[in-house]
Amino acid sequence: MKKIYLSVIVLLGIFLLSGCATYRQQLALNMFDVRLGMTREQVVEILGRPSMVVSAYTEENGDLIEVLEYVRSETNSLTEQVEARPIWTYFVNNELFEWGPGENWETDAAFRRAILDRSKDYQHNRSRR
């Protein structure tokens, strides 16, 4: 009876640990599917609903800027500490041109200008290929 009980506990432990590894692997795989030039809808289809909209603004020239935040939580199975990792996706006129770790910028005119400048650099570099 003790062998059966011990076997069940070991199998349960293996199952739980493999579940954590699968979750982390799935998060990484989702980010590998994201590509520059995707629409907002395509990114949401891959990553799911964003945690929040950091900024949405229409410039005087008509450019629509959107910054979406995805927060991915990872739990260390040994320490049980949860780490939140924000990822920001940057869209100009519904086209993804950049993503990366969340910023601590205020969403003011300088923030929007920096996004537009980076977007124009991206468009320029893409057109030269």
PDB file of C-alpha atoms in Angstrom:
ATOM      1  CA  MET A   1       0.000   0.000   0.000  1.00  0.00           C
ATOM      2  CA  LYS A   2       2.875   2.361   0.816  1.00  0.00           C
ATOM      3  CA  LYS A   3       4.389   1.739  -2.642  1.00  0.00           C
ATOM      4  CA  ILE A   4       1.140   2.691  -4.355  1.00  0.00           C
ATOM      5  CA  TYR A   5       0.787   5.819  -2.218  1.00  0.00           C
ATOM      6  CA  LEU A   6       4.395   6.840  -2.927  1.00  0.00           C
ATOM      7  CA  SER A   7       3.960   6.152  -6.662  1.00  0.00           C
ATOM      8  CA  VAL A   8       0.861   8.351  -6.797  1.00  0.00           C
ATOM      9  CA  ILE A   9       2.669  11.209  -5.037  1.00  0.00           C
ATOM     10  CA  VAL A  10       5.678  10.950  -7.379  1.00  0.00           C
ATOM     11  CA  LEU A  11       3.461  10.873 -10.479  1.00  0.00           C
ATOM     12  CA  LEU A  12       1.446  13.824  -9.221  1.00  0.00           C
ATOM     13  CA  GLY A  13       4.654  15.783  -8.602  1.00  0.00           C
ATOM     14  CA  ILE A  14       5.954  15.033 -12.094  1.00  0.00           C
ATOM     15  CA  PHE A  15       2.624  16.057 -13.605  1.00  0.00           C
ATOM     16  CA  LEU A  16       2.578  19.368 -11.732  1.00  0.00           C
ATOM     17  CA  LEU A  17       6.169  20.238 -12.631  1.00  0.00           C
ATOM     18  CA  SER A  18       5.672  19.399 -16.301  1.00  0.00           C
ATOM     19  CA  GLY A  19       2.609  21.669 -16.321  1.00  0.00           C
ATOM     20  CA  CYS A  20       4.741  24.647 -15.246  1.00  0.00           C
ATOM     21  CA  ALA A  21       7.293  23.971 -17.961  1.00  0.00           C
ATOM     22  CA  THR A  22       4.565  23.706 -20.602  1.00  0.00           C
ATOM     23  CA  TYR A  23       3.058  27.054 -19.519  1.00  0.00           C
ATOM     24  CA  ARG A  24       6.393  28.852 -19.797  1.00  0.00           C
ATOM     25  CA  GLN A  25       7.116  27.218 -23.127  1.00  0.00           C
ATOM     26  CA  GLN A  26       3.704  28.288 -24.478  1.00  0.00           C
ATOM     27  CA  LEU A  27       4.366  31.936 -23.574  1.00  0.00           C
ATOM     28  CA  ALA A  28       7.673  31.847 -25.418  1.00  0.00           C
ATOM     29  CA  LEU A  29       6.116  30.163 -28.441  1.00  0.00           C
ATOM     30  CA  ASN A  30       3.412  32.835 -28.662  1.00  0.00           C
ATOM     31  CA  MET A  31       6.021  35.611 -28.872  1.00  0.00           C
ATOM     32  CA  PHE A  32       7.864  33.705 -31.618  1.00  0.00           C
ATOM     33  CA  ASP A  33       4.690  33.894 -33.737  1.00  0.00           C
ATOM     34  CA  VAL A  34       4.521  37.711 -33.577  1.00  0.00           C
ATOM     35  CA  ARG A  35       5.894  39.497 -36.657  1.00  0.00           C
ATOM     36  CA  LEU A  36       6.470  43.115 -37.568  1.00  0.00           C
ATOM     37  CA  GLY A  37       3.799  44.446 -39.895  1.00  0.00           C
ATOM     38  CA  MET A  38       0.988  42.420 -38.304  1.00  0.00           C
ATOM     39  CA  THR A  39      -2.308  44.132 -37.613  1.00  0.00           C
ATOM     40  CA  ARG A  40      -3.600  44.712 -34.104  1.00  0.00           C
ATOM     41  CA  GLU A  41      -6.186  41.975 -34.654  1.00  0.00           C
ATOM     42  CA  GLN A  42      -3.539  39.441 -35.711  1.00  0.00           C
ATOM     43  CA  VAL A  43      -1.447  40.171 -32.615  1.00  0.00           C
ATOM     44  CA  VAL A  44      -4.492  39.874 -30.337  1.00  0.00           C
ATOM     45  CA  GLU A  45      -5.330  36.543 -31.986  1.00  0.00           C
ATOM     46  CA  ILE A  46      -1.853  35.233 -31.119  1.00  0.00           C
ATOM     47  CA  LEU A  47      -1.271  36.799 -27.683  1.00  0.00           C
ATOM     48  CA  GLY A  48      -4.854  37.144 -26.499  1.00  0.00           C
ATOM     49  CA  ARG A  49      -6.549  40.177 -25.060  1.00  0.00           C
ATOM     50  CA  PRO A  50      -4.071  42.818 -23.824  1.00  0.00           C
ATOM     51  CA  SER A  51      -3.828  43.563 -20.114  1.00  0.00           C
ATOM     52  CA  MET A  52      -4.365  47.249 -20.832  1.00  0.00           C
ATOM     53  CA  VAL A  53      -4.174  49.948 -23.482  1.00  0.00           C
ATOM     54  CA  VAL A  54      -1.232  52.114 -22.434  1.00  0.00           C
ATOM     55  CA  SER A  55      -1.916  54.809 -24.995  1.00  0.00           C
ATOM     56  CA  ALA A  56      -4.199  55.479 -27.947  1.00  0.00           C
ATOM     57  CA  TYR A  57      -3.904  58.771 -29.758  1.00  0.00           C
ATOM     58  CA  THR A  58      -4.483  60.309 -33.180  1.00  0.00           C
ATOM     59  CA  GLU A  59      -1.802  62.753 -34.297  1.00  0.00           C
ATOM     60  CA  GLU A  60      -2.649  65.948 -36.169  1.00  0.00           C
ATOM     61  CA  ASN A  61      -1.507  64.309 -39.418  1.00  0.00           C
ATOM     62  CA  GLY A  62      -3.996  61.457 -38.855  1.00  0.00           C
ATOM     63  CA  ASP A  63      -1.545  58.787 -37.639  1.00  0.00           C
ATOM     64  CA  LEU A  64      -3.186  56.540 -35.046  1.00  0.00           C
ATOM     65  CA  ILE A  65      -0.795  55.419 -32.305  1.00  0.00           C
ATOM     66  CA  GLU A  66      -1.682  52.532 -30.001  1.00  0.00           C
ATOM     67  CA  VAL A  67       0.434  50.917 -27.309  1.00  0.00           C
ATOM     68  CA  LEU A  68      -0.921  47.702 -25.788  1.00  0.00           C
ATOM     69  CA  GLU A  69       0.461  45.988 -22.718  1.00  0.00           C
ATOM     70  CA  TYR A  70       0.605  42.256 -22.143  1.00  0.00           C
ATOM     71  CA  VAL A  71       1.640  41.100 -18.690  1.00  0.00           C
ATOM     72  CA  ARG A  72       3.015  37.622 -18.557  1.00  0.00           C
ATOM     73  CA  SER A  73       3.272  36.104 -15.104  1.00  0.00           C
ATOM     74  CA  GLU A  74       5.728  33.356 -14.390  1.00  0.00           C
ATOM     75  CA  THR A  75       5.747  31.432 -11.131  1.00  0.00           C
ATOM     76  CA  ASN A  76       8.940  29.871  -9.872  1.00  0.00           C
ATOM     77  CA  SER A  77       7.804  26.434  -8.729  1.00  0.00           C
ATOM     78  CA  LEU A  78      10.522  26.226  -6.076  1.00  0.00           C
ATOM     79  CA  THR A  79      10.176  29.664  -4.467  1.00  0.00           C
ATOM     80  CA  GLU A  80       6.547  30.233  -5.498  1.00  0.00           C
ATOM     81  CA  GLN A  81       7.408  33.841  -6.364  1.00  0.00           C
ATOM     82  CA  VAL A  82       5.383  35.367  -9.183  1.00  0.00           C
ATOM     83  CA  GLU A  83       7.212  37.638 -11.589  1.00  0.00           C
ATOM     84  CA  ALA A  84       5.211  39.981 -13.817  1.00  0.00           C
ATOM     85  CA  ARG A  85       6.866  40.767 -17.134  1.00  0.00           C
ATOM     86  CA  PRO A  86       5.170  43.514 -19.124  1.00  0.00           C
ATOM     87  CA  ILE A  87       5.500  43.446 -22.896  1.00  0.00           C
ATOM     88  CA  TRP A  88       4.423  46.509 -24.867  1.00  0.00           C
ATOM     89  CA  THR A  89       3.310  46.288 -28.494  1.00  0.00           C
ATOM     90  CA  TYR A  90       3.524  49.474 -30.568  1.00  0.00           C
ATOM     91  CA  PHE A  91       1.146  50.090 -33.475  1.00  0.00           C
ATOM     92  CA  VAL A  92       0.966  52.996 -35.903  1.00  0.00           C
ATOM     93  CA  ASN A  93      -2.065  52.964 -38.177  1.00  0.00           C
ATOM     94  CA  ASN A  94      -2.899  49.393 -37.093  1.00  0.00           C
ATOM     95  CA  GLU A  95       0.545  48.031 -38.040  1.00  0.00           C
ATOM     96  CA  LEU A  96       2.913  46.499 -35.492  1.00  0.00           C
ATOM     97  CA  PHE A  97       6.332  48.051 -35.864  1.00  0.00           C
ATOM     98  CA  GLU A  98       7.920  47.246 -32.500  1.00  0.00           C
ATOM     99  CA  TRP A  99       7.486  45.266 -29.288  1.00  0.00           C
ATOM    100  CA  GLY A 100       9.539  44.779 -26.194  1.00  0.00           C
ATOM    101  CA  PRO A 101       9.736  45.178 -22.422  1.00  0.00           C
ATOM    102  CA  GLY A 102       7.247  47.656 -20.989  1.00  0.00           C
ATOM    103  CA  GLU A 103       8.501  51.193 -20.578  1.00  0.00           C
ATOM    104  CA  ASN A 104       8.073  53.505 -17.628  1.00  0.00           C
ATOM    105  CA  TRP A 105       7.405  56.506 -19.796  1.00  0.00           C
ATOM    106  CA  GLU A 106       4.562  58.885 -19.273  1.00  0.00           C
ATOM    107  CA  THR A 107       2.200  58.907 -22.213  1.00  0.00           C
ATOM    108  CA  ASP A 108       2.746  62.518 -23.209  1.00  0.00           C
ATOM    109  CA  ALA A 109       3.633  64.298 -26.444  1.00  0.00           C
ATOM    110  CA  ALA A 110       7.305  63.281 -26.222  1.00  0.00           C
ATOM    111  CA  PHE A 111       6.293  59.635 -25.828  1.00  0.00           C
ATOM    112  CA  ARG A 112       4.044  59.795 -28.895  1.00  0.00           C
ATOM    113  CA  ARG A 113       6.717  61.629 -30.891  1.00  0.00           C
ATOM    114  CA  ALA A 114       9.284  58.943 -30.022  1.00  0.00           C
ATOM    115  CA  ILE A 115       6.873  56.247 -31.190  1.00  0.00           C
ATOM    116  CA  LEU A 116       6.234  58.041 -34.480  1.00  0.00           C
ATOM    117  CA  ASP A 117       9.947  58.605 -35.051  1.00  0.00           C
ATOM    118  CA  ARG A 118      10.694  54.919 -34.485  1.00  0.00           C
ATOM    119  CA  SER A 119       7.786  53.992 -36.753  1.00  0.00           C
ATOM    120  CA  LYS A 120       9.108  56.201 -39.554  1.00  0.00           C
ATOM    121  CA  ASP A 121      12.565  54.656 -39.176  1.00  0.00           C
ATOM    122  CA  TYR A 122      10.980  51.205 -39.389  1.00  0.00           C
ATOM    123  CA  GLN A 123       8.987  52.156 -42.520  1.00  0.00           C
ATOM    124  CA  HIS A 124      12.082  53.662 -44.143  1.00  0.00           C
ATOM    125  CA  ASN A 125      14.240  50.606 -43.425  1.00  0.00           C
ATOM    126  CA  ARG A 126      11.503  48.257 -44.620  1.00  0.00           C
ATOM    127  CA  SER A 127      11.102  50.104 -47.925  1.00  0.00           C
ATOM    128  CA  ARG A 128      14.843  49.782 -48.641  1.00  0.00           C
ATOM    129  CA  ARG A 129      14.748  45.955 -48.530  1.00  0.00           C
TER     130      ARG A 129
END
